[in-house]
Amino acid sequence: MTFPPRVFYDPASFRDEIRQAQADGKRVGLVPTMGALHQGHLSLVAESQKSCDLTVVTIFVNPTQFAPGEDFAKYPRTLEADLKLLSAFDPVWVLVPEVDAMYPPGNTTVVQAPEIAQSLEGAFRPSHFDGVATIVLKLFQAAPADMAFFGQKDFQQVRVIEEMVRDLIVPIEIVRCPIIREANGLAMSSRNRYLSPEEREIALSISRSLEEASQQIKEGETNAQSLRDKIEQTLRDAGFREIDYVSIACPRTLKSVETIEGDVVILVAAKVGSTRLIDNILVSSPVSS
Ligand code: AMP
């Protein structure tokens, strides 16, 4: 069975209809995306369906989270295919706003992302998280859902959103969902479609190196520097030339640790060809903190 989703273009009518659904007693789950949907996105929709009566998906390639020279113009836009994938779920409403609808002409208000946005991605993409925080808050206004679902794939992003929601007293429950991977371990991403077969092979070393490091932590390795070095070496041996960061950090503060104890997250960002990939893994060390 397929169920063509109801598509909206105007944020104000989207909000009115969502409020009406809530007034009728429906619990609403929001899945914000930039489109070019894959199984990772669909897992968020499936998760929303478990706890909500209506799932609303937004598809919007947000210009303010791309820096000049990044891939905004060539970011994949595949609306027809996206709607087809969403038609496996019911009921789903989709908002596909124009840029002017989200950024009304003359707009100058922005959200300054919380401090946790400064390191890692923020160090390499300085205005990125202000753009993310700004659009996500706008989307929360256009889609005043009860819950919003985000992937752990963008680990720092979900931490930024969690802090923003706490700091700005936003009445939405944030739900983190696990990373969906291809059978070979590659974390699914809309940007994977840029990869040539050779680059895809190189890209696999990210998840492989994270898995190996995770295994060593579970066997009691506590030296973060030595593990970071091993991950970098694996990536270089596979063919990565530009590694932005390899970090072993506290999952709450994202501050890098030297001694691995308790829960840590290992985060990697690296470029293959012109495609920048990120991935991460949460690990519980048997060494208690
Ligand atoms: P994007 O369209 O890249 O902005 O992603 C929209 C949402 O999907 C974000 O919350 C991402 O973290 C999530 N997402 C992207 N890739 C994956 C994946 N492989 N597994 C789980 N969630 C994902």
Coordinates of C-alpha atoms and ligand atoms in Angstrom, one line a residue:
M1 CA 0.0 0.0 0.0
T2 CA 1.2 3.5 -0.7
F3 CA -0.2 6.7 0.8
P4 CA 0.8 9.9 -1.1
P5 CA 1.8 12.3 1.7
R6 CA -0.1 15.6 2.0
V7 CA 2.3 18.3 0.8
F8 CA 2.3 21.9 2.1
Y9 CA 4.4 24.9 0.8
D10 CA 3.2 27.6 3.2
P11 CA 4.6 27.4 6.8
A12 CA 1.6 29.3 8.2
S13 CA -1.0 26.9 6.9
F14 CA 1.2 23.9 7.9
R15 CA 1.2 25.3 11.4
D16 CA -2.6 25.9 11.5
E17 CA -3.3 22.3 10.3
I18 CA -0.9 20.8 12.8
R19 CA -2.5 22.8 15.6
Q20 CA -5.9 21.6 14.5
A21 CA -4.7 18.0 14.5
Q22 CA -3.4 18.5 18.0
A23 CA -6.7 20.0 19.1
D24 CA -8.3 16.8 17.8
G25 CA -6.1 14.9 20.2
K26 CA -3.3 13.8 17.9
R27 CA 0.3 13.6 19.0
V28 CA 2.6 15.0 16.3
G29 CA 6.2 14.1 15.6
L30 CA 8.5 16.2 13.4
V31 CA 11.4 15.0 11.3
P32 CA 13.4 17.9 9.8
T33 CA 15.4 17.0 6.7
M34 CA 17.2 18.6 3.8
G35 CA 15.7 15.9 1.5
A36 CA 17.5 13.4 -0.8
L37 CA 16.0 11.0 1.6
H38 CA 17.5 7.6 2.4
Q39 CA 16.9 4.8 5.0
G40 CA 18.5 7.0 7.7
H41 CA 15.8 9.6 7.3
L42 CA 13.1 7.0 7.0
S43 CA 14.2 5.4 10.3
L44 CA 13.4 8.7 12.0
V45 CA 9.9 8.7 10.3
A46 CA 9.4 5.1 11.5
E47 CA 10.5 6.1 15.1
S48 CA 8.1 9.0 15.0
Q49 CA 5.3 6.7 14.0
K50 CA 5.9 4.5 17.0
S51 CA 5.0 7.3 19.4
C52 CA 3.0 9.8 17.4
D53 CA -0.3 9.8 15.5
L54 CA 0.9 12.1 12.8
T55 CA 4.4 12.5 11.4
V56 CA 5.3 15.8 9.8
V57 CA 8.5 15.9 7.6
T58 CA 10.2 19.1 6.5
I59 CA 12.3 19.1 3.3
F60 CA 14.3 22.3 3.1
V61 CA 17.9 22.8 2.0
N62 CA 18.8 25.6 4.4
P63 CA 21.1 28.1 2.8
T64 CA 22.4 29.7 6.1
Q65 CA 24.1 26.5 7.3
F66 CA 26.3 26.4 4.2
A67 CA 29.4 28.6 4.0
P68 CA 30.3 30.2 0.6
G69 CA 32.2 27.5 -1.3
E70 CA 30.3 24.6 0.3
D71 CA 27.9 22.5 -1.6
F72 CA 24.6 24.4 -1.2
A73 CA 24.0 24.9 -5.0
K74 CA 24.8 21.3 -5.9
Y75 CA 23.2 19.7 -2.8
P76 CA 20.9 16.9 -4.2
R77 CA 17.3 17.9 -4.6
T78 CA 15.1 14.9 -5.3
L79 CA 11.6 15.9 -4.2
E80 CA 9.7 13.4 -6.4
A81 CA 11.7 10.4 -5.1
D82 CA 11.5 11.7 -1.6
L83 CA 7.7 11.9 -1.7
K84 CA 7.6 8.4 -3.1
L85 CA 9.7 7.0 -0.2
L86 CA 7.5 8.8 2.3
S87 CA 4.4 7.3 0.8
A88 CA 5.3 4.0 2.5
F89 CA 4.2 5.7 5.8
D90 CA 0.8 7.0 6.8
P91 CA -0.2 9.5 7.9
V92 CA 2.7 11.8 6.8
W93 CA 2.5 15.5 6.0
V94 CA 5.4 17.2 4.3
L95 CA 6.4 20.9 4.3
V96 CA 8.5 22.0 1.3
P97 CA 8.9 25.7 1.8
E98 CA 10.6 28.2 -0.5
V99 CA 13.6 30.1 0.9
D100 CA 11.6 33.3 1.1
A101 CA 9.0 31.6 3.2
M102 CA 11.6 30.6 5.9
Y103 CA 13.7 33.8 5.5
P104 CA 11.2 36.5 4.8
P105 CA 12.7 39.4 2.8
G106 CA 14.3 41.9 5.2
N107 CA 14.8 39.2 8.0
T108 CA 17.8 39.8 10.2
T109 CA 17.1 37.7 13.3
V110 CA 19.4 34.8 13.9
V111 CA 19.9 32.3 16.7
Q112 CA 23.4 32.2 18.2
A113 CA 24.2 28.5 18.7
P114 CA 25.2 27.4 22.2
E115 CA 28.8 27.1 23.2
I116 CA 28.9 23.4 22.5
A117 CA 28.8 24.4 18.8
Q118 CA 32.3 26.0 18.9
S119 CA 34.5 22.9 18.6
L120 CA 34.7 20.1 16.0
E121 CA 32.3 20.9 13.2
G122 CA 32.1 24.5 14.5
A123 CA 35.8 25.0 14.2
F124 CA 35.8 23.9 10.5
R125 CA 32.4 25.4 9.6
P126 CA 32.2 28.6 11.8
S127 CA 28.7 29.8 10.9
H128 CA 27.2 26.3 10.3
F129 CA 25.5 25.8 13.7
D130 CA 24.1 29.3 13.9
G131 CA 22.4 28.5 10.6
V132 CA 21.2 25.1 11.9
A133 CA 19.9 26.6 15.2
T134 CA 18.1 29.4 13.4
I135 CA 16.4 27.1 10.9
V136 CA 15.5 24.5 13.4
L137 CA 13.9 27.1 15.7
K138 CA 11.9 28.4 12.7
L139 CA 10.9 24.9 11.7
F140 CA 9.7 24.3 15.3
Q141 CA 7.5 27.4 14.8
A142 CA 6.2 26.2 11.5
A143 CA 5.7 22.7 12.9
P144 CA 4.8 23.0 16.6
A145 CA 5.1 19.2 17.1
D146 CA 5.2 17.4 20.4
M147 CA 8.4 15.5 19.6
A148 CA 11.2 16.0 17.1
F149 CA 13.4 13.3 15.8
F150 CA 17.1 13.8 15.0
G151 CA 19.8 11.3 14.0
Q152 CA 22.9 10.6 16.1
K153 CA 24.7 10.6 12.7
D154 CA 25.1 14.4 13.3
F155 CA 26.0 14.0 16.9
Q156 CA 27.1 17.6 17.6
Q157 CA 24.0 18.9 15.8
V158 CA 21.7 17.0 18.1
R159 CA 23.6 18.2 21.2
V160 CA 23.3 21.8 19.8
I161 CA 19.5 21.3 19.4
E162 CA 19.1 19.8 22.8
E163 CA 20.9 22.7 24.4
M164 CA 19.0 25.3 22.4
V165 CA 15.7 23.7 23.4
R166 CA 16.7 23.8 27.0
D167 CA 18.1 27.3 26.9
L168 CA 15.2 28.8 24.9
I169 CA 12.5 26.8 26.8
V170 CA 11.1 25.3 23.5
P171 CA 8.2 23.0 24.3
I172 CA 9.4 20.1 22.1
E173 CA 10.8 16.8 23.2
I174 CA 14.0 15.9 21.3
V175 CA 14.5 12.2 20.5
R176 CA 17.9 10.9 19.3
C177 CA 17.9 8.0 16.9
P178 CA 20.7 5.6 16.1
I179 CA 22.9 5.9 12.9
I180 CA 21.7 3.8 10.0
R181 CA 24.5 2.2 8.0
E182 CA 24.9 0.3 4.8
A183 CA 25.7 -3.4 5.2
N184 CA 29.4 -2.5 4.7
G185 CA 29.3 -0.1 7.6
L186 CA 29.2 3.2 5.7
A187 CA 26.9 5.7 7.5
M188 CA 24.1 6.6 5.2
S189 CA 24.2 10.2 4.0
S190 CA 22.7 12.3 1.2
R191 CA 26.3 13.2 0.3
N192 CA 27.3 9.6 -0.3
R193 CA 25.8 9.9 -3.8
Y194 CA 28.7 12.2 -4.7
L195 CA 31.2 9.4 -4.1
S196 CA 32.9 7.5 -7.0
P197 CA 33.3 3.8 -6.5
E198 CA 37.0 4.4 -5.5
E199 CA 36.0 7.1 -3.0
R200 CA 33.3 4.9 -1.5
E201 CA 36.0 2.3 -0.9
I202 CA 38.1 4.9 0.9
A203 CA 35.1 6.2 2.8
L204 CA 34.6 2.7 4.3
S205 CA 37.7 3.1 6.4
I206 CA 35.9 5.7 8.6
S207 CA 33.4 3.2 10.0
R208 CA 36.0 0.5 10.1
S209 CA 38.4 2.6 12.1
L210 CA 35.6 3.6 14.5
E211 CA 34.6 0.0 15.0
E212 CA 38.2 -1.1 15.7
A213 CA 38.7 1.8 18.2
S214 CA 35.4 0.9 19.9
Q215 CA 36.5 -2.7 20.2
Q216 CA 39.8 -1.6 21.8
I217 CA 38.0 0.6 24.3
K218 CA 35.7 -2.2 25.2
E219 CA 38.9 -4.3 25.8
G220 CA 40.2 -1.7 28.3
E221 CA 42.3 0.7 26.2
T222 CA 42.3 4.1 28.0
N223 CA 44.9 6.1 26.0
A224 CA 42.9 8.5 23.8
Q225 CA 46.0 9.8 22.0
S226 CA 47.1 6.4 20.9
L227 CA 43.6 5.5 19.6
R228 CA 43.3 8.8 17.7
D229 CA 46.7 8.1 16.1
K230 CA 45.5 4.6 15.1
I231 CA 42.3 6.0 13.5
E232 CA 44.2 8.7 11.6
Q233 CA 46.7 6.1 10.4
T234 CA 43.9 3.8 9.2
L235 CA 42.2 6.7 7.3
R236 CA 45.5 7.8 5.7
D237 CA 46.4 4.2 4.7
A238 CA 43.0 3.9 3.0
G239 CA 43.6 7.1 1.0
F240 CA 42.2 10.0 3.0
R241 CA 44.4 13.1 2.6
E242 CA 42.3 15.7 4.4
I243 CA 41.3 14.7 7.9
D244 CA 39.6 17.6 9.7
Y245 CA 39.4 15.9 13.1
V246 CA 39.5 12.7 15.0
S247 CA 38.2 13.3 18.5
I248 CA 37.5 11.1 21.5
A249 CA 35.2 13.2 23.7
C250 CA 32.7 13.3 26.5
P251 CA 29.3 12.7 24.9
R252 CA 27.7 15.6 26.9
T253 CA 30.3 18.4 26.7
L254 CA 32.0 17.2 23.5
K255 CA 35.3 18.1 25.2
S256 CA 38.1 15.9 24.2
V257 CA 39.4 13.4 26.8
E258 CA 43.0 12.1 27.3
T259 CA 42.0 9.1 29.5
I260 CA 39.1 7.0 28.3
E261 CA 36.7 6.2 31.2
G262 CA 32.9 5.7 31.2
D263 CA 31.0 6.8 28.1
V264 CA 32.8 8.5 25.3
V265 CA 32.0 9.4 21.7
I266 CA 34.5 9.1 18.9
L267 CA 33.9 11.6 16.1
V268 CA 35.6 11.9 12.7
A269 CA 35.3 14.3 9.9
A270 CA 37.4 13.8 6.7
K271 CA 37.2 14.7 3.1
V272 CA 37.6 12.3 0.2
G273 CA 37.8 14.1 -3.2
S274 CA 35.4 17.1 -2.7
T275 CA 33.1 15.2 -0.4
R276 CA 33.3 15.9 3.3
L277 CA 32.1 12.9 5.5
I278 CA 31.3 12.8 9.2
D279 CA 30.7 9.8 11.4
N280 CA 30.8 8.8 15.1
I281 CA 30.3 6.0 17.5
L282 CA 29.3 6.0 21.2
V283 CA 31.3 3.6 23.3
S284 CA 31.1 2.5 27.0
S285 CA 34.4 1.8 28.5
P286 CA 34.6 -0.9 31.1
V287 CA 37.0 1.4 33.0
S288 CA 34.7 3.4 35.3
S289 CA 35.0 7.2 35.6
Ligands
AMP1 P1 19.8 15.9 6.7 O1 18.8 15.7 5.7 O2 21.2 15.5 6.4 O3 19.8 17.3 7.3 O4 19.4 15.0 7.9 C1 18.1 15.1 8.5 C2 18.1 14.2 9.7 O5 18.4 12.9 9.4 C3 19.1 14.6 10.8 O6 18.6 14.5 12.1 C4 20.2 13.6 10.6 O7 21.0 13.4 11.7 C5 19.4 12.4 10.2 N1 20.2 11.4 9.5 C6 21.0 11.6 8.4 N2 21.7 10.5 8.1 C7 21.3 9.5 9.0 C8 21.7 8.2 9.3 N3 22.5 7.5 8.5 N4 21.1 7.5 10.3 C9 20.2 8.2 11.1 N5 19.8 9.4 11.0 C10 20.4 10.1 9.9

